[in-house]
PDB file of C-alpha atoms and ligand atoms in Angstrom:
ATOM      1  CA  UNK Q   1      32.132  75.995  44.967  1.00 68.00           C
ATOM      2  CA  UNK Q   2      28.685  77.070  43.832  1.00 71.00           C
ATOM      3  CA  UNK Q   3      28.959  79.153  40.803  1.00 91.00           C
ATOM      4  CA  UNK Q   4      26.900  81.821  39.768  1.00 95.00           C
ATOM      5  CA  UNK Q   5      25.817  82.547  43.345  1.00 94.00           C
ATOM      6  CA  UNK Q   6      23.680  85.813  42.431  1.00 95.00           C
ATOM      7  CA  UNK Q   7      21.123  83.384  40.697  1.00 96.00           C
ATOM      8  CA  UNK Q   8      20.561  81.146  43.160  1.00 95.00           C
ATOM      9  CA  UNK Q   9      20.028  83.861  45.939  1.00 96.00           C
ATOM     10  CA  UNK Q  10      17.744  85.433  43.218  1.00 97.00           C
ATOM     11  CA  UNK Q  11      15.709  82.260  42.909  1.00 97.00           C
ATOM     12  CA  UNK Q  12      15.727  81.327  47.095  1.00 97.00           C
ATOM     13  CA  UNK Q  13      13.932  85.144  46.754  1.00 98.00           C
ATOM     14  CA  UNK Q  14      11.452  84.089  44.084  1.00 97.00           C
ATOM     15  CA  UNK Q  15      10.471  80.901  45.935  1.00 98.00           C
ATOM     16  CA  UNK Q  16       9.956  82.691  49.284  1.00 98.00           C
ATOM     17  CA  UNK Q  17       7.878  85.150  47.534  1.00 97.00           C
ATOM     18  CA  UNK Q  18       5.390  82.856  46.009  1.00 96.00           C
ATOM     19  CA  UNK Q  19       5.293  80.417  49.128  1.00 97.00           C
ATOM     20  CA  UNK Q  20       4.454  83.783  51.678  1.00 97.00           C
ATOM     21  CA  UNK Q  21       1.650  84.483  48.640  1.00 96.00           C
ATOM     22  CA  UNK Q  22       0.678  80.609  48.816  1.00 96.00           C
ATOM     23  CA  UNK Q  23       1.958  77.848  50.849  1.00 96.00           C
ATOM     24  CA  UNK Q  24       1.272  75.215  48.722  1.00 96.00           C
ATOM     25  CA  UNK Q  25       2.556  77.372  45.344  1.00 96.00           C
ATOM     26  CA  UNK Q  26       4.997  74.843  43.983  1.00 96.00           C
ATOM     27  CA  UNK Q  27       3.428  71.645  44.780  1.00 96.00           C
ATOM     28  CA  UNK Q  28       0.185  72.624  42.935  1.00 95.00           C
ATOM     29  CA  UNK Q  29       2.258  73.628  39.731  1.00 95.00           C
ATOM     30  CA  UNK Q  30       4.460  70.492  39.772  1.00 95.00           C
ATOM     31  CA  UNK Q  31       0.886  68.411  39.540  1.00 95.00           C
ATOM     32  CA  UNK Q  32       0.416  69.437  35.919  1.00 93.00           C
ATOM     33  CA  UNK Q  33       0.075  72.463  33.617  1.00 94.00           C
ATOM     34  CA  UNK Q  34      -3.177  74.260  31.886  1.00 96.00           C
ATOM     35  CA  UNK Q  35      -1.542  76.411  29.510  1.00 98.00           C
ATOM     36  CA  UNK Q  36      -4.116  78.457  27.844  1.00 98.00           C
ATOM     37  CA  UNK Q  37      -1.522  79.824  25.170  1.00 98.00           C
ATOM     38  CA  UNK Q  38       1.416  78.941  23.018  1.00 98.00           C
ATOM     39  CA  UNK Q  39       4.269  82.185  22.624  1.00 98.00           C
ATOM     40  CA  UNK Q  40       6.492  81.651  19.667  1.00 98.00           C
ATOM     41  CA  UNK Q  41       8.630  84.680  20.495  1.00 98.00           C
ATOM     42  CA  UNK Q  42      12.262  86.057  19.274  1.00 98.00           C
ATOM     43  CA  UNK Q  43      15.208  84.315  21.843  1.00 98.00           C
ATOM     44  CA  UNK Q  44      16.524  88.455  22.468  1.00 98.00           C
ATOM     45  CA  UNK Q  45      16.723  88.555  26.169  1.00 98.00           C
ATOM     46  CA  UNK Q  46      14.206  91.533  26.736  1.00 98.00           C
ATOM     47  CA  UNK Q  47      11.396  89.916  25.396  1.00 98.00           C
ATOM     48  CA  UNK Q  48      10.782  87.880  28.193  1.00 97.00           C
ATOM     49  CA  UNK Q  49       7.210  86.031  27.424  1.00 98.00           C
ATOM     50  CA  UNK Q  50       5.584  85.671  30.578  1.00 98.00           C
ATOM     51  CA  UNK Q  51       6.954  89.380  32.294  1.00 97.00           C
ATOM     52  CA  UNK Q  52       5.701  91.258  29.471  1.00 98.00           C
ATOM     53  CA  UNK Q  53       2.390  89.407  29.062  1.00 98.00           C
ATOM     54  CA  UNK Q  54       2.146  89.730  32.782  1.00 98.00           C
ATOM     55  CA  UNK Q  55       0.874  85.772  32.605  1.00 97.00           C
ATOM     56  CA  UNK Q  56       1.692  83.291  35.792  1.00 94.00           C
ATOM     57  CA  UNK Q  57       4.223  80.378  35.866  1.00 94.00           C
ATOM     58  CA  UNK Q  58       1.912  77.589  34.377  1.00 96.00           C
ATOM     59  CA  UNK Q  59      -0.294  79.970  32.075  1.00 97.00           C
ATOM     60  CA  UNK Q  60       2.289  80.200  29.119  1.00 98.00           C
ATOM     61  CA  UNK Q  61       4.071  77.707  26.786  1.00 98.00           C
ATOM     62  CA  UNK Q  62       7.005  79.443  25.587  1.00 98.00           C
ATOM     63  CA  UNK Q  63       8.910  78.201  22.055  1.00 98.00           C
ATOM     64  CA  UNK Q  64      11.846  80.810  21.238  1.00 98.00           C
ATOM     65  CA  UNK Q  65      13.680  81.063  18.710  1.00 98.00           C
ATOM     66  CA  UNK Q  66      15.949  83.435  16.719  1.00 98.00           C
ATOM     67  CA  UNK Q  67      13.766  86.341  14.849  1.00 98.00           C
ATOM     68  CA  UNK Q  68      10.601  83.955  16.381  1.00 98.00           C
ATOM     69  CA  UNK Q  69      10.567  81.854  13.369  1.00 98.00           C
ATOM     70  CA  UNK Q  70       7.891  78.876  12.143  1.00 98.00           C
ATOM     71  CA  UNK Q  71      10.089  77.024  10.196  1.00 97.00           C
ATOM     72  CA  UNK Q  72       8.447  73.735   7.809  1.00 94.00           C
ATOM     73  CA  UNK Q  73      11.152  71.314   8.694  1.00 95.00           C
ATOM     74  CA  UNK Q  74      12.106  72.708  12.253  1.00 98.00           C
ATOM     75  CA  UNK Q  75      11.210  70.188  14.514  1.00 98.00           C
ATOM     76  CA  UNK Q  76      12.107  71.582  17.742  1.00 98.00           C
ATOM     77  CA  UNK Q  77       9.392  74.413  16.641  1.00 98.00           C
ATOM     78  CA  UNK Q  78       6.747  71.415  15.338  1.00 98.00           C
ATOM     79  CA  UNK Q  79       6.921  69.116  18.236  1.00 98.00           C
ATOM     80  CA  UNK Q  80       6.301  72.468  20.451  1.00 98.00           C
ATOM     81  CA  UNK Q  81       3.122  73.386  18.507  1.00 98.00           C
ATOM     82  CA  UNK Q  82       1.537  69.846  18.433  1.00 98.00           C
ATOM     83  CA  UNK Q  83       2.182  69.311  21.872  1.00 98.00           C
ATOM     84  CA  UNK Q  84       0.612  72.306  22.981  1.00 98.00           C
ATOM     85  CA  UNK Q  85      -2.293  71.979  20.754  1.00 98.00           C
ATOM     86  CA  UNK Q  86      -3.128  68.295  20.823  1.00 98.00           C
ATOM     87  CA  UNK Q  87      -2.120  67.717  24.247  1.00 98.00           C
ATOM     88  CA  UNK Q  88      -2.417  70.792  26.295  1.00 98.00           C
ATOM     89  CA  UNK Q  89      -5.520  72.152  24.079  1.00 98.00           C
ATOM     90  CA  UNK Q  90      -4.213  75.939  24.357  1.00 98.00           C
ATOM     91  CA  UNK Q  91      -6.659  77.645  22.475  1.00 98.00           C
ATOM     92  CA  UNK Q  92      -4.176  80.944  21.045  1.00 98.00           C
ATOM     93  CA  UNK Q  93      -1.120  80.636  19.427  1.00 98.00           C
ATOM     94  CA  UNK Q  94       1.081  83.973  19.686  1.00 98.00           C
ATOM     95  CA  UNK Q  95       3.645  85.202  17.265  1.00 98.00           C
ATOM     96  CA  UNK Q  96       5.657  88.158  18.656  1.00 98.00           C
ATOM     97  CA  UNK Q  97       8.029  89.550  17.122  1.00 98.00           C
ATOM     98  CA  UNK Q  98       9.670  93.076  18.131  1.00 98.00           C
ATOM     99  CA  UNK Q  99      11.073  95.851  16.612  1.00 98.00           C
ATOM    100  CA  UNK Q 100      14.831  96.064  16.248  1.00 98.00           C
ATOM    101  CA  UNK Q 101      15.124  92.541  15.948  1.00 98.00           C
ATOM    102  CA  UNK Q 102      19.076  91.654  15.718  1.00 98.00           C
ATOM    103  CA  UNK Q 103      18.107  88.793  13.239  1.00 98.00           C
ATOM    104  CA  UNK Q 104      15.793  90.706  11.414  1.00 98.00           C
ATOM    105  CA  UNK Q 105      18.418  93.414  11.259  1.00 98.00           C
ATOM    106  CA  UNK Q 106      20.788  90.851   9.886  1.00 98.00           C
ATOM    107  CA  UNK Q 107      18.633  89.330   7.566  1.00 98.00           C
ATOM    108  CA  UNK Q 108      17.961  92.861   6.263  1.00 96.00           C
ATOM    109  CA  UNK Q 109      22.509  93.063   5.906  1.00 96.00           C
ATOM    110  CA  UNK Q 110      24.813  91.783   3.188  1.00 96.00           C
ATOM    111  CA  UNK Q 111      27.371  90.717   6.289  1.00 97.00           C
ATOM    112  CA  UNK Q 112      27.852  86.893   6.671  1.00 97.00           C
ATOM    113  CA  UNK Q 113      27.601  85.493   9.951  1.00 96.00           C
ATOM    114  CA  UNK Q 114      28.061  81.824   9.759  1.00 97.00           C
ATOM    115  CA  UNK Q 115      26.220  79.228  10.662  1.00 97.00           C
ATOM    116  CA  UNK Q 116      23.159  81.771  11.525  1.00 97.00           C
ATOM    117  CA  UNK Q 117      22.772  82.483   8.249  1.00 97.00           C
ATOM    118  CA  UNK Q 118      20.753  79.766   7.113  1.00 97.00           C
ATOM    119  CA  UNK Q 119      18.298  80.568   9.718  1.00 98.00           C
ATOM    120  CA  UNK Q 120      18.305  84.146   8.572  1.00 97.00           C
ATOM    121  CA  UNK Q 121      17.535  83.155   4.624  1.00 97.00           C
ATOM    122  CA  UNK Q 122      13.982  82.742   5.487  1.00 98.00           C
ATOM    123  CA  UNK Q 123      13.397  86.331   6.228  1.00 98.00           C
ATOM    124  CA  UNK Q 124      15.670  87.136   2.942  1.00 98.00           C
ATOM    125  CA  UNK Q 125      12.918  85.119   1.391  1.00 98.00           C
ATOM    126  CA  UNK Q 126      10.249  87.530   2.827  1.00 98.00           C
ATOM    127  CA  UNK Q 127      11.805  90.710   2.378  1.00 98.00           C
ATOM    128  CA  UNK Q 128      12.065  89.865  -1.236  1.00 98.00           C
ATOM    129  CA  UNK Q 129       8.043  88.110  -1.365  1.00 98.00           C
ATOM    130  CA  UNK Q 130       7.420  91.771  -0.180  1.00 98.00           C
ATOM    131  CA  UNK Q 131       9.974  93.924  -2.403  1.00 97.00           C
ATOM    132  CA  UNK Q 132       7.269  96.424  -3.818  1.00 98.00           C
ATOM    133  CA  UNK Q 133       6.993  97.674  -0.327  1.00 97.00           C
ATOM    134  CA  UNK Q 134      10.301  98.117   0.003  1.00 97.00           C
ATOM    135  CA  UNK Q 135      10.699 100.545  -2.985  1.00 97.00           C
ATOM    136  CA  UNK Q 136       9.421 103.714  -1.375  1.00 96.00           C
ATOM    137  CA  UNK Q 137      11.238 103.369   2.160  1.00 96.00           C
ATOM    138  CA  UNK Q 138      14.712 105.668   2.188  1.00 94.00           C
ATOM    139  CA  UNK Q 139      15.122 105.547   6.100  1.00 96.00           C
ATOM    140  CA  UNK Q 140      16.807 102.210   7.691  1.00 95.00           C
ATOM    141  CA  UNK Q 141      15.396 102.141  10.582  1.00 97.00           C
ATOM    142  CA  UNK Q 142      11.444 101.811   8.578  1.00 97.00           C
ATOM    143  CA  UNK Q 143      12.479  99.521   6.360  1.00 98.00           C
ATOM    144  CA  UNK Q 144      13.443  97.191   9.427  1.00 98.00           C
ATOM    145  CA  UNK Q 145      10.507  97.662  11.038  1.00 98.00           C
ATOM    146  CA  UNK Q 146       8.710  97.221   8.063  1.00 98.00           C
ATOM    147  CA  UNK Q 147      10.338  93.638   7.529  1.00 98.00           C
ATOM    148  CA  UNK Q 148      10.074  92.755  11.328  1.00 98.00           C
ATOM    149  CA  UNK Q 149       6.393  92.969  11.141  1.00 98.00           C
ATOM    150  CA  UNK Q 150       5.661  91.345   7.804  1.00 98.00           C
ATOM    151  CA  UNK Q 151       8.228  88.792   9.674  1.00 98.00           C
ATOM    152  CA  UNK Q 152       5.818  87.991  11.860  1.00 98.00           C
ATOM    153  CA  UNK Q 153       2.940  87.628   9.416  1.00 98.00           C
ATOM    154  CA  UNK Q 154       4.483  85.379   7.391  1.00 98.00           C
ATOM    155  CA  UNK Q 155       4.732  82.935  10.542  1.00 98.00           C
ATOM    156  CA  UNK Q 156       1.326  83.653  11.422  1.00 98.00           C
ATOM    157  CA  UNK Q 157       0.363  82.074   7.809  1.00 97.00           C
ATOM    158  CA  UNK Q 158       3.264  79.386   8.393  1.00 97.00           C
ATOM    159  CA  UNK Q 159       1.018  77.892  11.589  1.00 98.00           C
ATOM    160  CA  UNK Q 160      -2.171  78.210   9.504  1.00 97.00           C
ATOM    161  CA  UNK Q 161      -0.732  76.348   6.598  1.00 95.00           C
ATOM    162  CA  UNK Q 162       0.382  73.884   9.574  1.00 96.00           C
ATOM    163  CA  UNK Q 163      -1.000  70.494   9.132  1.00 95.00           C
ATOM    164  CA  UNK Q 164      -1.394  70.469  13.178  1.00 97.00           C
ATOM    165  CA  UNK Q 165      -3.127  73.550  13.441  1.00 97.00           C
ATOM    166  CA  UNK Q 166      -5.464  72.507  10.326  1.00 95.00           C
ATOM    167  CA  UNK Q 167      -6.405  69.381  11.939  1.00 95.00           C
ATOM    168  CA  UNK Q 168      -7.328  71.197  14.991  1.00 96.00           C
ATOM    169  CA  UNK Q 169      -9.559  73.407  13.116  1.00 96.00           C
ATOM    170  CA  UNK Q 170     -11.101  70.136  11.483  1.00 94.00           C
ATOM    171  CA  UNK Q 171     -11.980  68.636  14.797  1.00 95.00           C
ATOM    172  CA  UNK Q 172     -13.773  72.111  15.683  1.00 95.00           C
ATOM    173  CA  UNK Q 173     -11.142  72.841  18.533  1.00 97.00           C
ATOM    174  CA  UNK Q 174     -11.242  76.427  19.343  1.00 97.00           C
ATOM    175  CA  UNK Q 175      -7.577  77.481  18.115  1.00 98.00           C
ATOM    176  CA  UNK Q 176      -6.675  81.038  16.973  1.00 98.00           C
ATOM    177  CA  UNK Q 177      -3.245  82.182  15.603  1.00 98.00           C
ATOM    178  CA  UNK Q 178      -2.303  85.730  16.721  1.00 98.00           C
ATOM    179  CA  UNK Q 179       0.734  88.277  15.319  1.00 98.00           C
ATOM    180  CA  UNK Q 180       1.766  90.887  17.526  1.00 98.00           C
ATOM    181  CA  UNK Q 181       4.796  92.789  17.918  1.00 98.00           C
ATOM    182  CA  UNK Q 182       7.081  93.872  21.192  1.00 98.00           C
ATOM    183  CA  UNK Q 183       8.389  97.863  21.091  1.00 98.00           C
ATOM    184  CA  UNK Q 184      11.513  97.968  22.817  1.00 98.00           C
ATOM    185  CA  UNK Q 185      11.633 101.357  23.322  1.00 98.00           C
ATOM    186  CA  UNK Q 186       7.792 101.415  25.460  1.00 98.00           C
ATOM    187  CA  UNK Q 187       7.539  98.007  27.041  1.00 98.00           C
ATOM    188  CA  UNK Q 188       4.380  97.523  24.808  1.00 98.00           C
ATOM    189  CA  UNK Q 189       2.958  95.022  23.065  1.00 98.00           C
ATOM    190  CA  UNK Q 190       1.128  95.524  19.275  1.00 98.00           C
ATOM    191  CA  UNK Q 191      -1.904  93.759  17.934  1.00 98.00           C
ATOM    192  CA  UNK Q 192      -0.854  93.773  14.258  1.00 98.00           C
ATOM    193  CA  UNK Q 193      -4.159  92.012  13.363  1.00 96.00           C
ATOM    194  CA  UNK Q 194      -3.680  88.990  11.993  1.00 96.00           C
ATOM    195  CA  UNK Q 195      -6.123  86.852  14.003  1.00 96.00           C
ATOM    196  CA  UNK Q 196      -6.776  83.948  11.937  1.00 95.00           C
ATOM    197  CA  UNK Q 197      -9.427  81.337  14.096  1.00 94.00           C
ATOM    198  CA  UNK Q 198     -10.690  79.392  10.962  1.00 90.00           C
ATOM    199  CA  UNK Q 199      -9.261  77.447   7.614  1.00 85.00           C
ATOM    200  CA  UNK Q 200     -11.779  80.028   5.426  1.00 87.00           C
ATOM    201  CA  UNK Q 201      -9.434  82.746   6.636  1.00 89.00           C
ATOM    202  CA  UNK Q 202      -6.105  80.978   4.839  1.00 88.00           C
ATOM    203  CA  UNK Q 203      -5.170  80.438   0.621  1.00 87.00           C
ATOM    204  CA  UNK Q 204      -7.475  78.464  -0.752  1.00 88.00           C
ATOM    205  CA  UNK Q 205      -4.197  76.491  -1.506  1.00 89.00           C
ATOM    206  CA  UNK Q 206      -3.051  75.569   1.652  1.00 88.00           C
ATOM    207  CA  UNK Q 207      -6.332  74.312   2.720  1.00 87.00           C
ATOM    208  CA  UNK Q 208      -5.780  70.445   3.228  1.00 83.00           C
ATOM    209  CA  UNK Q 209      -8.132  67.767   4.550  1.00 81.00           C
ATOM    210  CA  UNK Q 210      -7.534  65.229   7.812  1.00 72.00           C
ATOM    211  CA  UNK Q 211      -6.355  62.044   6.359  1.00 66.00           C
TER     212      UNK Q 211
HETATM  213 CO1   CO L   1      14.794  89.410  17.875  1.00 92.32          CO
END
């Protein structure tokens, strides 16, 4: 017995759809992809990369993650990034977070939620990196969207301080790191700014040389 049947009569829909558009739809995407960006988005099920960017099957490499986190040692998150930048040359790397992140919210808690938490101590780490901001807010609800934003900073600076995305910059490929952020509530997406396209732009710190 086939299970789930509603999905497969959902994707016999899709397929027909593209093929009536273009005949030979599938068999050019299954000769190889051009990806011209790299999301690093939040796992939550309505942020869906490519229907909110309104970008094709084939135009988007998609990492997700919980709270859309750039983690030192993760190296599901690495092997993502230096794929898609030393071998499919995407020239933008996107951070989006979204307001009313559930692991944002969490991180934000006193609750304990098992093995999550772990995951969740890096934003603890960037709430407090950021307490003076903190100090003023009374209302909940700011003071999450507050930390879901500077959330999403703080990975924007995690891919600069990336060795991968360093060494791009040193062999003058074109590579910019973006931060947006996804509102819920309107279906639209944020520029929060944080464009960073050159090693000049980052602590003088974390600037590091190509071996
Ligand atoms: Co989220």
């Amino acid at each position: 017995m086939k299970k789930l049947p509603e999905i497969f009569k959902n994707n016999r829909q899709w397929v027909d759809e593209k093929l009536a558009l273009d005949h030979d739809y599938f068999k050019k995407q299954a000769k190889e992809q051009h990806p011209a960006y790299l999301w690093i988005g939040c796992a939550d099920s309505r942020v869906p990369a490519n229907e909110i960017t309104g970008l094709e099957t084939g135009e988007l490499f998609v990492h997700r993650n919980i709270a859309n986190l750039v983690i030192h040692n993760d190296m599901s998150c690495l092997s993502v990034l230096q794929f898609a930048v030393e071998v499919l040359k995407v020239e933008h790397v996107i951070v989006c977070g979204h307001y009313g992140c559930g692991g944002v919210k969490a991180a934000l808690g006193h609750q304990q939620f098992g093995l999550i938490d772990h995951w969740l101590r890096h934003i603890k780490d960037i709430y407090l990196k950021n307490a003076k901001q903190f100090v003023s807010i009374k209302e909940e609800r700011k003071a999450l969207d507050l930390l879901c934003e500077l959330n999403v900073s703080q990975q924007v600076s995690n891919l600069c301080h990336n060795p991968i995305v360093q060494n791009a910059w040193q062999r003058n490929q074109p590579l910019s790191i973006h931060g947006w952020i996804y509102n819920l509530e309107t279906g639209l997406l944020n520029d929060l700014n944080l464009c960073v396209s050159d090693p000049q732009e980052i602590a003088e710190i974390f600037r590091m040389n190509s071996e």
